[in-house]
Short mmCIF file of C-alpha atoms in Angstrom, two decimals:
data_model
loop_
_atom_site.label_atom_id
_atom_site.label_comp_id
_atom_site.label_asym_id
_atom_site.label_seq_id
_atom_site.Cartn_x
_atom_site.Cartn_y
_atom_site.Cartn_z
CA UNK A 9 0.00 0.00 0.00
CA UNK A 10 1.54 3.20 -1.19
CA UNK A 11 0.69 6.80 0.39
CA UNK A 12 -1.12 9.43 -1.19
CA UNK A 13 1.43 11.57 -2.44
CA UNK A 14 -1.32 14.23 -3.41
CA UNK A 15 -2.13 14.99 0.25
CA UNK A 16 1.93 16.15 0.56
CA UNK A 17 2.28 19.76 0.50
CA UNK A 18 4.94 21.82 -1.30
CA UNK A 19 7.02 21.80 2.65
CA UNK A 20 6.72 18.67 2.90
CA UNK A 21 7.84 17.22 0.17
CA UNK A 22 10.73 19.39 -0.19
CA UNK A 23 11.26 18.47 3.39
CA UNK A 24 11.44 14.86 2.44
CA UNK A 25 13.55 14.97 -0.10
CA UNK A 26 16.33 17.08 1.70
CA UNK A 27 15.74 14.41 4.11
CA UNK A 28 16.47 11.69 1.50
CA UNK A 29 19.53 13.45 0.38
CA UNK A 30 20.85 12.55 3.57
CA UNK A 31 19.27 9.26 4.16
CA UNK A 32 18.70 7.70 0.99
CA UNK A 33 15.22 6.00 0.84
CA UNK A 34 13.62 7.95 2.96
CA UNK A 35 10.86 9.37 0.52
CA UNK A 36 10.69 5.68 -0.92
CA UNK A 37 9.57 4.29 2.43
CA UNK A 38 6.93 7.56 2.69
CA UNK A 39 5.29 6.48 -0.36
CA UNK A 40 5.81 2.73 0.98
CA UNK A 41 8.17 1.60 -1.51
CA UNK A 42 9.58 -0.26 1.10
CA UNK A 43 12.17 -2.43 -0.30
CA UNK A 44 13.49 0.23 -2.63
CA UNK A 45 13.69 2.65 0.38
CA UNK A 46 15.71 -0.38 2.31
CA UNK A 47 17.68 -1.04 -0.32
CA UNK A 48 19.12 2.85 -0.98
CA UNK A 49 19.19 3.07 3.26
CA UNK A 50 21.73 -0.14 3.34
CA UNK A 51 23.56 0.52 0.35
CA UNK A 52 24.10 3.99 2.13
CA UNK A 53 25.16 2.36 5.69
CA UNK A 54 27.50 -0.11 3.61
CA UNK A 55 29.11 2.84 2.15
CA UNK A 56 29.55 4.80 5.19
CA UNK A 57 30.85 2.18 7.71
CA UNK A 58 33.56 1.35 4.92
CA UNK A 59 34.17 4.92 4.70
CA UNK A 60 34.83 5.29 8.47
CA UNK A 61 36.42 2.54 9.38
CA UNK A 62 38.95 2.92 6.35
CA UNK A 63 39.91 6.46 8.27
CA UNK A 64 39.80 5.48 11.38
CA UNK A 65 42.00 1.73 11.03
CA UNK A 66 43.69 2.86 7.53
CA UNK A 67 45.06 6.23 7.69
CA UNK A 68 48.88 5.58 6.93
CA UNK A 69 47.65 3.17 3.91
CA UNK A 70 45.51 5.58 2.65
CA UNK A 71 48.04 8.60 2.63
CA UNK A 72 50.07 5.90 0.65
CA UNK A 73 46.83 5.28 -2.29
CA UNK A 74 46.86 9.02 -2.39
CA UNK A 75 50.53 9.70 -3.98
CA UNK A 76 50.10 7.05 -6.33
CA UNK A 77 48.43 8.43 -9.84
CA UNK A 78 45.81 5.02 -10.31
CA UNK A 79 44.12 5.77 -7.27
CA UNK A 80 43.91 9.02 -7.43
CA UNK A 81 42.18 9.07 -10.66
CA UNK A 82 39.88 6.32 -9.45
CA UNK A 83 39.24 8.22 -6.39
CA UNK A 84 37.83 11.53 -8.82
CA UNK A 85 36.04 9.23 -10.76
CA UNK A 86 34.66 7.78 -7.58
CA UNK A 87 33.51 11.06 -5.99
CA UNK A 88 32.19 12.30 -9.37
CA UNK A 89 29.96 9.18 -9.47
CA UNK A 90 28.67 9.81 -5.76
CA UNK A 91 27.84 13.10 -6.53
CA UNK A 92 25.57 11.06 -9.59
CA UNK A 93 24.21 8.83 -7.57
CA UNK A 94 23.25 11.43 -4.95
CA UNK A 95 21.69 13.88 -7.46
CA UNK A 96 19.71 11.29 -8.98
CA UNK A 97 18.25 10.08 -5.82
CA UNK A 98 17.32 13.39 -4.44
CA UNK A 99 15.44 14.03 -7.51
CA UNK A 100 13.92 11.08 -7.92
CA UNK A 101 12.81 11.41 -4.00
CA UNK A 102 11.53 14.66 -4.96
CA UNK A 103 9.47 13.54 -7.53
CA UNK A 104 8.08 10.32 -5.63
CA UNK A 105 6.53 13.10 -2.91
CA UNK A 106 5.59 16.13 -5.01
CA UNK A 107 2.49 17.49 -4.40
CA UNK A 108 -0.41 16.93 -6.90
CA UNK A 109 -2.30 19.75 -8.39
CA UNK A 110 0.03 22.46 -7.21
CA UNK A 111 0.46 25.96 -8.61
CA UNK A 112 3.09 26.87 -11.59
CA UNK A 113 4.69 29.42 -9.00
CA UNK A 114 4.71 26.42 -6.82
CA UNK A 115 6.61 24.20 -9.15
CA UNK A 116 8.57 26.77 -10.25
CA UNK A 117 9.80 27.28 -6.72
CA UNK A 118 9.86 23.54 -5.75
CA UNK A 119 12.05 22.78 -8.91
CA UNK A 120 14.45 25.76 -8.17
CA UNK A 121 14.70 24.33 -4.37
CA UNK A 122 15.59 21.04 -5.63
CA UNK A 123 18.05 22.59 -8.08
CA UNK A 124 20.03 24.39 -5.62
CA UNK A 125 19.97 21.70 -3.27
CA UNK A 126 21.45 19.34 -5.78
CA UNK A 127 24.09 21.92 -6.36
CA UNK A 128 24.66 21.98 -2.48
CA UNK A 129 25.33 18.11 -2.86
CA UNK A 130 27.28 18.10 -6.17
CA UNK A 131 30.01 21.02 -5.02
CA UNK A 132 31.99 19.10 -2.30
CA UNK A 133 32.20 16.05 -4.39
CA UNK A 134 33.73 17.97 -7.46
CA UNK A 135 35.96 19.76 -5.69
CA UNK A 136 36.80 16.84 -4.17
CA UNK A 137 37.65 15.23 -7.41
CA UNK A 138 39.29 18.07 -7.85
CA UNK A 139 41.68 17.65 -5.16
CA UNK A 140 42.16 14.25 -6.10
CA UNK A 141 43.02 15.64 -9.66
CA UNK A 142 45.29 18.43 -8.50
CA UNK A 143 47.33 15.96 -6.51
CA UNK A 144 47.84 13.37 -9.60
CA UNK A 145 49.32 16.30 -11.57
CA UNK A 146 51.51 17.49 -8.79
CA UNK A 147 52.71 13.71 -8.29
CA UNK A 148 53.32 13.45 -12.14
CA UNK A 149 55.20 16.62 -12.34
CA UNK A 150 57.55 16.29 -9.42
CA UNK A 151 58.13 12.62 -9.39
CA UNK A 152 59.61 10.72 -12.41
CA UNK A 153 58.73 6.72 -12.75
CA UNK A 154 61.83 4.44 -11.62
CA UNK A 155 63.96 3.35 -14.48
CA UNK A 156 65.19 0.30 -12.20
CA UNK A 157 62.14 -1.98 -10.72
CA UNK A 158 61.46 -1.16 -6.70
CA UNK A 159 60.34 -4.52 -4.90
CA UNK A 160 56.73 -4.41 -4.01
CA UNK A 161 57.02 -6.50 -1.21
CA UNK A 162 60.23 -4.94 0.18
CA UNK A 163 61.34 -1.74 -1.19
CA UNK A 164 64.28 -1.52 1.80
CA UNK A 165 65.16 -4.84 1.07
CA UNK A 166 68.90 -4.40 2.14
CA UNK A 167 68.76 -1.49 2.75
CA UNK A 168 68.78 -0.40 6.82
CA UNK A 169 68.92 3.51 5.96
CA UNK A 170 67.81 5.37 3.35
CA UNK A 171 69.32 9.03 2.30
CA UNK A 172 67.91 11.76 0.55
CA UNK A 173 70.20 14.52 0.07
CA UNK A 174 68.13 18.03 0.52
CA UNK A 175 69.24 21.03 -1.62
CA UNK A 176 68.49 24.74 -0.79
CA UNK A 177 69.13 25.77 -4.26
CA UNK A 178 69.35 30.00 -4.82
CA UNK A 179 69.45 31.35 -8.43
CA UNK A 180 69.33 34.76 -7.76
CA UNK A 181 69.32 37.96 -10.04
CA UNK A 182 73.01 38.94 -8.98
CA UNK A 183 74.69 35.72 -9.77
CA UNK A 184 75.50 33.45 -12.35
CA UNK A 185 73.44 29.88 -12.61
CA UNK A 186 72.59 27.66 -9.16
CA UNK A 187 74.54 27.99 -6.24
CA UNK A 188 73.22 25.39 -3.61
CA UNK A 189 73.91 27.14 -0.28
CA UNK A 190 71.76 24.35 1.81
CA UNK A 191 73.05 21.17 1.65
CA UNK A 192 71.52 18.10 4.38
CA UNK A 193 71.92 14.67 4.26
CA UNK A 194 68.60 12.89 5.52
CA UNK A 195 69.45 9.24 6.91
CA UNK A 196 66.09 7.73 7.87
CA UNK A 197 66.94 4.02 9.35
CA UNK A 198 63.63 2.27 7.35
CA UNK A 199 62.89 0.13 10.15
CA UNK A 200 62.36 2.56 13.18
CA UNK A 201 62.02 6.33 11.65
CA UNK A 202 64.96 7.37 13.48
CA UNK A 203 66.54 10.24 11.37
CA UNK A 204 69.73 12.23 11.70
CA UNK A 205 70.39 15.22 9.55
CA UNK A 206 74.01 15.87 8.36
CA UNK A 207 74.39 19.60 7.26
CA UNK A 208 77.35 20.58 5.37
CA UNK A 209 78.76 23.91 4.89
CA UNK A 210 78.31 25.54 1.43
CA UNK A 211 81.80 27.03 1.88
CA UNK A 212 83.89 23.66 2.20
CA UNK A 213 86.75 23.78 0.09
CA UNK A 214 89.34 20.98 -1.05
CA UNK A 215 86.17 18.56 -1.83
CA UNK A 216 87.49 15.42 -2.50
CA UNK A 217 85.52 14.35 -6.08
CA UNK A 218 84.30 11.15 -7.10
CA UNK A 219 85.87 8.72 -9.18
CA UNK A 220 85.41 8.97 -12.89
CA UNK A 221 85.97 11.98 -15.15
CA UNK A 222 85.22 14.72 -11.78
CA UNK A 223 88.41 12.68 -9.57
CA UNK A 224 90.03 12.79 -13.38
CA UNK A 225 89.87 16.43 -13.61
CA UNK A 226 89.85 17.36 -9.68
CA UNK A 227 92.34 14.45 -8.20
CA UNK A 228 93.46 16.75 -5.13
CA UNK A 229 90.11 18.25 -4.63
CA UNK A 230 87.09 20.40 -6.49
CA UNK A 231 89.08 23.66 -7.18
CA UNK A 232 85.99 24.95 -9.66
CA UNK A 233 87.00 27.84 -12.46
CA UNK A 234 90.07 29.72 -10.90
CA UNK A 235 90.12 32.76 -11.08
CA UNK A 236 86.35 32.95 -11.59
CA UNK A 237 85.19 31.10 -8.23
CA UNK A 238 86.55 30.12 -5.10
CA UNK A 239 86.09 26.18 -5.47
CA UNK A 240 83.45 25.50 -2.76
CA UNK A 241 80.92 22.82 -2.02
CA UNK A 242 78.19 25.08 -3.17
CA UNK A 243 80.03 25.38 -6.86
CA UNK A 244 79.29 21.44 -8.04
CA UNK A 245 75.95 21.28 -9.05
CA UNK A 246 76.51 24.31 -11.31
CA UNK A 247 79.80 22.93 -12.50
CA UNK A 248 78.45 19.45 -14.02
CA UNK A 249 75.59 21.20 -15.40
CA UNK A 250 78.40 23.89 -17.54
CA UNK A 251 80.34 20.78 -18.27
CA UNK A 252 78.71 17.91 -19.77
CA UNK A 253 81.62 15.46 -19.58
CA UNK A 254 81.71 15.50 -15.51
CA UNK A 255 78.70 13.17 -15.80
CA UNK A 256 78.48 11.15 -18.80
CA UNK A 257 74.97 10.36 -20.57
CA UNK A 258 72.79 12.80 -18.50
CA UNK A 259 70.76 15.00 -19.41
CA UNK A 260 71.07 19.39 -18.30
CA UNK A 261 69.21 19.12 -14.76
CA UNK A 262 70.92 15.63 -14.01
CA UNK A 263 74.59 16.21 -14.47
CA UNK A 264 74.21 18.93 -10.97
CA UNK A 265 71.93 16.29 -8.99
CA UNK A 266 74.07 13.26 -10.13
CA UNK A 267 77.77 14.97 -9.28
CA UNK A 268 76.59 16.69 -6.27
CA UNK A 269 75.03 13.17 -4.83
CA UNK A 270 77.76 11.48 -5.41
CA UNK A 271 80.45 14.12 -4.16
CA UNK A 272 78.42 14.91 -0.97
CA UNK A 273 78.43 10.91 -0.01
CA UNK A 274 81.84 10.37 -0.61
CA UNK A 275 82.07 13.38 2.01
CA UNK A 276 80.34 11.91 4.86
CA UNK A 277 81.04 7.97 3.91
CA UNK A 278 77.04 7.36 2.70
CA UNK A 279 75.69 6.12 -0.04
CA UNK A 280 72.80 8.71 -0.99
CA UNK A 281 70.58 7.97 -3.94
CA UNK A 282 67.80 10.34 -4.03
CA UNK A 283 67.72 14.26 -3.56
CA UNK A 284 64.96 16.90 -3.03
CA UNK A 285 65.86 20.46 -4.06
CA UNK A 286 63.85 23.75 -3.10
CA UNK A 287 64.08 26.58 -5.30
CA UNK A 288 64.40 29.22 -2.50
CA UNK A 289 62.31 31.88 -4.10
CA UNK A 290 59.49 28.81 -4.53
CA UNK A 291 59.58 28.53 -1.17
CA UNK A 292 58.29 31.86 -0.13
CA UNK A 293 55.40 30.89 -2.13
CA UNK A 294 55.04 27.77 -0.15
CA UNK A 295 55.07 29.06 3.04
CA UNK A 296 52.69 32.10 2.30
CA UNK A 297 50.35 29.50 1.02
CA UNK A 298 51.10 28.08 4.58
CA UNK A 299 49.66 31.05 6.37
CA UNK A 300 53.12 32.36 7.43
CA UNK A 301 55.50 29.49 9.87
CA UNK A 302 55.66 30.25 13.60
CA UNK A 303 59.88 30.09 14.67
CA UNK A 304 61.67 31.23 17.70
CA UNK A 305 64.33 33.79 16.77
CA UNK A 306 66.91 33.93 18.78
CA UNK A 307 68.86 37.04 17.65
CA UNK A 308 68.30 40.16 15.82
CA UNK A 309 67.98 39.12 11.92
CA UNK A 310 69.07 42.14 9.64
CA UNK A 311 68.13 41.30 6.11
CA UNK A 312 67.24 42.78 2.36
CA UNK A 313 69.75 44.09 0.17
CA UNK A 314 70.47 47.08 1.80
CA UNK A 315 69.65 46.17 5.19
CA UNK A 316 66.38 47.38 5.22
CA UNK A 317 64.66 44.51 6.97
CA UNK A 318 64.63 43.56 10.58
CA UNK A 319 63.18 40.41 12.38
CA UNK A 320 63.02 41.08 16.04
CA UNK A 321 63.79 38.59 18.61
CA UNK A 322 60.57 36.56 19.83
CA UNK A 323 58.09 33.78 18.71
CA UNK A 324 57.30 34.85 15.08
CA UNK A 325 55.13 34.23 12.67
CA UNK A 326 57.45 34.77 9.42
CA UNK A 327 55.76 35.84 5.36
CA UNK A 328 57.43 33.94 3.28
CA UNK A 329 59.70 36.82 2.34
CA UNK A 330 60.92 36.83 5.82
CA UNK A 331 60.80 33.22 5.98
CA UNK A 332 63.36 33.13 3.03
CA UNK A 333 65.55 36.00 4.64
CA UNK A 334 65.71 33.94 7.46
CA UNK A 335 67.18 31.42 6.40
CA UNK A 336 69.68 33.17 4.12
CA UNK A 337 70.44 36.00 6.13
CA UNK A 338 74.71 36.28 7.41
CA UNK A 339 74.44 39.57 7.98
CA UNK A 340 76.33 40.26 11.01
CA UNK A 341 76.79 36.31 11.21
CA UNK A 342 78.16 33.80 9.08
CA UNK A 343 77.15 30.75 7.18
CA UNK A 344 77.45 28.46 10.68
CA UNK A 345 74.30 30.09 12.50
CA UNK A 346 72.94 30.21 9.12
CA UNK A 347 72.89 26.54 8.69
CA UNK A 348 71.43 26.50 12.06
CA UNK A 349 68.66 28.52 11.69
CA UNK A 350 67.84 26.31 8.34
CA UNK A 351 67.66 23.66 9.77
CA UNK A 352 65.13 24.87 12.67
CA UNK A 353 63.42 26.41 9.80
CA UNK A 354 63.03 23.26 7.87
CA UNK A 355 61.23 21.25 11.07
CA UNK A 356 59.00 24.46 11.42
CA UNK A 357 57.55 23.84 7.93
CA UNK A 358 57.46 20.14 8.58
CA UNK A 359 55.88 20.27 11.64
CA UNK A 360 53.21 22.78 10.98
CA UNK A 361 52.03 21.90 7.83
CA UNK A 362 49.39 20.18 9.37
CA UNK A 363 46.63 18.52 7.41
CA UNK A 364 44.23 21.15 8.13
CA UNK A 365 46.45 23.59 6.81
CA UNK A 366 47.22 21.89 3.51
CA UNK A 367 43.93 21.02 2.78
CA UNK A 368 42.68 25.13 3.35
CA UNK A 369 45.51 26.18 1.00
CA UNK A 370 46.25 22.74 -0.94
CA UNK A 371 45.38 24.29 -4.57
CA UNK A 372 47.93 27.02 -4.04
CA UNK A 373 50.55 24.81 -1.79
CA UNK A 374 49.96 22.18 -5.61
CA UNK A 375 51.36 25.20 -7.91
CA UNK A 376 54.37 26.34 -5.67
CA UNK A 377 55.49 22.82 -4.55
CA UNK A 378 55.42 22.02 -8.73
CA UNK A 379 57.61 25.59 -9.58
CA UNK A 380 59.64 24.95 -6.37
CA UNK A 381 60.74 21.09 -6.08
CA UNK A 382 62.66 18.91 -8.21
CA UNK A 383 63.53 15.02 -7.45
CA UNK A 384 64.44 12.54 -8.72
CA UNK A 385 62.90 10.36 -5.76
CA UNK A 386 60.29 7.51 -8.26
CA UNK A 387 56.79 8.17 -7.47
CA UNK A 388 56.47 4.90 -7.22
CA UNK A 389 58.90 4.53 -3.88
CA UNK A 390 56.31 7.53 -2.60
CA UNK A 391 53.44 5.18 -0.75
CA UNK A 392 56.80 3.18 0.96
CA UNK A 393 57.85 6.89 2.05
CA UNK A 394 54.99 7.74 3.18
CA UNK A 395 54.33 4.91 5.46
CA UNK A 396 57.67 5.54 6.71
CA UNK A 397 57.07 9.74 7.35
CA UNK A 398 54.51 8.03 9.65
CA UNK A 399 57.30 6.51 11.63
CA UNK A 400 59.97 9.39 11.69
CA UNK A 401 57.05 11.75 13.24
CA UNK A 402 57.31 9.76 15.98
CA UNK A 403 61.03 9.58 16.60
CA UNK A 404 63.33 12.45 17.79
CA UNK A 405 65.19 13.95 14.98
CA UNK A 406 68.74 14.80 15.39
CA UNK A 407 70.98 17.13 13.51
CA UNK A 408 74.62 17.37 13.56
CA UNK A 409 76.19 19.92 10.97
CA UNK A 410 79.80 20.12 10.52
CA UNK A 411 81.18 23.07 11.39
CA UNK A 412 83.78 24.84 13.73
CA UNK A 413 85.29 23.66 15.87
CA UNK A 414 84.26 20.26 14.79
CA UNK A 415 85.77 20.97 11.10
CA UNK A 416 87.79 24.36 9.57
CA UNK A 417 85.78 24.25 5.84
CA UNK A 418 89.27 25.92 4.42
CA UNK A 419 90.83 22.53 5.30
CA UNK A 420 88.44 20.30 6.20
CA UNK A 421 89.02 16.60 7.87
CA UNK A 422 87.40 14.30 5.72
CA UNK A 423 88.07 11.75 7.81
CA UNK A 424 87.10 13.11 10.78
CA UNK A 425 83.78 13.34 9.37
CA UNK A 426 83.09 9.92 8.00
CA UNK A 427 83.77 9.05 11.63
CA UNK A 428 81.82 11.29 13.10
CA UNK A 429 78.79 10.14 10.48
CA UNK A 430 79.59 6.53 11.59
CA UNK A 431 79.47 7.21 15.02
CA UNK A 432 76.24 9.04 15.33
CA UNK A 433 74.71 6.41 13.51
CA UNK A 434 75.79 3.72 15.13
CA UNK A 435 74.57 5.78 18.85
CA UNK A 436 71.34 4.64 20.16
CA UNK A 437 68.47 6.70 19.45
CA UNK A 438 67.65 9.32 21.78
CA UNK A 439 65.30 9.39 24.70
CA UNK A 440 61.53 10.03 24.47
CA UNK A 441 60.88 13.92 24.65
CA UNK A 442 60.12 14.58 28.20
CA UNK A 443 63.14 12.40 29.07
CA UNK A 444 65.54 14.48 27.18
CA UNK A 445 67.07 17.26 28.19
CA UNK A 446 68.43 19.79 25.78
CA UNK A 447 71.95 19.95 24.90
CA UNK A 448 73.84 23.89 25.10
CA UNK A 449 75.86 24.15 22.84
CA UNK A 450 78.70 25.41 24.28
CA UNK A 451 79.02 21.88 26.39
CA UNK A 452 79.11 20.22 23.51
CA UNK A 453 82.34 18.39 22.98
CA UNK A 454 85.44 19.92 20.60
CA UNK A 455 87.20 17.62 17.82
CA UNK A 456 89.04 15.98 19.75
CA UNK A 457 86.13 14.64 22.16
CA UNK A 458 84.57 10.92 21.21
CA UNK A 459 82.78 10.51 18.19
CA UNK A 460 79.50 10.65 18.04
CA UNK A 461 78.62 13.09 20.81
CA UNK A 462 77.77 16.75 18.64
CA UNK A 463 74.03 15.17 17.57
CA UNK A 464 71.91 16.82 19.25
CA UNK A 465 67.94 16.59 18.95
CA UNK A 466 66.55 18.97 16.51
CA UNK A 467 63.67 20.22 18.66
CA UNK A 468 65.85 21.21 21.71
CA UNK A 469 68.53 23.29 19.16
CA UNK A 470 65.48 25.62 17.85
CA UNK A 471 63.92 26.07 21.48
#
């Protein structure tokens, strides 16, 4: 027995089907198509307990489906087709209930009503698929496919670190091709998450180069284009990309990654076969998109080209123009507290790009990241790295940069460091965070002291 949908008026049935919108079969079961109205209400249930209990017992897993390009396309497709199925039901709710015999001003309105409601339901989804389209292109710009297979099963198979060197890479309008003036080492052990970040100076000089045509060229050490430049650290990337025939076969925007990688491991004794490098001027427009990133400035930072900018003392909330100035600031300091403040700037960013935060400003965040980052890291190593993120958020990371009095970058001891590396890796990792007190550095030990003993924990060196 069905109800008399003529005796439903115009609030009502508008009522009902904003109510079925929500809870699918509810206008079905009003008319007393019961097993219809069932039907829609379990499908509906089905589709929302799998919903929740993939976020609340799969979040790491799904933050792994959404860097890889299949899934993200399925998951537009997916919403688009709920936003279908929705629209369809509501009208044909609507239509079940709709009063008999009612005015055309009534219609009219009842129609628009139902019109903007189904635009109400349809906007989410398509922006969601939007997202979900957004982050496929940003995933297929950035990250290249693997030319050598990655095990499925076990992409660290043999592998108890992994290290990803990270580039600060400045081009600016006063200087001649890429200088990379932040240079980090990332070790991330791939069982635990525990993470120590090597920093090395941009101004180390006597670099010993790696075999092949650089050693060839350089056999006592990178001495770059006397008289032109000095022969730093920060002069490699730019030199394999002027000079083909330092790395054989590769392509302009390979030769600087491939030469520096190498170079930079031979330094510290690691093998290191992925970078990440920042465009520094893309990264203002990351961290504006951010909303600004909250650091704790310690001293006075005088910055701009004539000194016309000043960042006082104090929790801050730094632009991204300040942000940048920040970390490249040496005005009346030096490259050492430079590297420092880098480094705390780096875990700001990290830390407070929370997922709130990308998602308000992800569109934006999409078109600096893909102006701003280059990689070579495969996208298809990305779900593996994301799983393991999950781990190093919940480990103490440690940072130990090499310079004075642990090194002199005019003659630095190469050896000294590849024990030092050794050493800090081989340490235990530190203590859980309200065990572990921080570490002043002017108690930490000189060169001569025992290896292994200048880490200290990130978060305690930027309070």
């Amino acid at each position: 027995m069905t109800r008399d949908a003529g005796r439903t008026d115009v609030g009502s049935s508008l009522a009902l089907a904003l109510g079925s919108a929500v809870l699918w079969g509810l206008a079905h079961l009003w008319v007393g198509r019961r097993l219809t109205g069932a039907l829609l209400m379990g499908i509906e249930l089905i589709l929302a307990l799998a919903a929740m209990t993939a976020m609340l017992t799969a979040g790491p897993a799904l933050l792994a489906l959404a860097v890889q390009p299949a899934w993200l396309w399925a998951f537009a497709l997916t919403a688009l087709l709920l936003a279908g199925v929705m629209v369809t039901v509501t009208i044909r709710s609507y239509l079940l209930v709709r009063p008999k015999g009612a005015s055309p001003t009534a219609q009219y309105l009842s129609a628009a009503a139902i019109g903007l409601l189904c635009a109400l339901i349809v906007a989410p989804l398509v922006y969601t698929a939007r997202l979900a389209y957004v982050s496929q292109t940003v995933v297929t710009s950035v990250f290249a496919e693997s030319v050598t297979p990655i095990p499925v099963d076990d992409p660290w198979k043999d592998m108890e670190r992994i290290n990803i060197l990270l580039i600060g890479a400045d081009a600016a309008a006063n200087r001649v091709g890429v200088r990379t003036d932040s240079m980090t080492v990332a070790s991330v052990d791939t069982r635990t998450g525990d993470t120590v970040l090597f920093g090395l100076p941009r101004n180390l000089e006597n670099v010993p180069m790696p075999p092949g045509p650089a050693r060839d060229r350089f056999p006592y050490g990178f001495e770059g284009q006397p008289p032109y430049t000095p022969g730093m650290l920060n002069e490699v990337y730019q030199y394999a990309e002027d000079y083909p025939e330092m790395a054989p076969r590769l392509g302009k925007r390979q030769r600087g990654p491939a030469l520096l990688k190498r170079t930079v491991g031979g330094i510290l004794g690691l093998d290191v076969p992925y970078y990440a490098m920042v465009d520094m001027r893309g990264f203002t427009e990351i961290v504006d998109a951010m909303g600004g990133v909250r650091v704790r400035v310690k001293d006075p930072i005088v910055y701009g080209l004539r000194n016309e900018g000043r960042i006082e003392p104090g929790r801050r909330r730094l632009s991204g123009e300040e942000a940048l100035w920040y970390g490249r600031s040496r005005t009346y300091s030096d490259d050492y507290v430079r590297m420092s403040r880098q480094k705390c700037l780096l875990n700001a960013v990290a830390k407070q790009a929370d997922p709130m935060t990308v998602f308000k400003s992800f569109e934006r965040l999409a078109r600096a990241a893909v102006d701003a980052i280059s990689t070579d890291i495969p996208r298809e190593l990305l779900p593996d790295l994301v799983e393991l993120s999950e781990k190093v958020k919940h480990s103490r990371i440690r940072s130990l940069q090499f310079v004075p009095p642990l090194i002199y970058s005019g003659a630095p001891d190469y050896n000294l460091i590849r024990r030092e590396v050794a050493a800090t890796l081989a340490a235990p990792p530190p203590a859980p965070r309200a065990a572990l007190p921080a570490v002043p550095t002017g108690n930490r030990k000189n060169a001569g002291g025992r290896a292994g003993t200048r880490a200290v924990v990130l978060d305690s060196a930027c309070d």
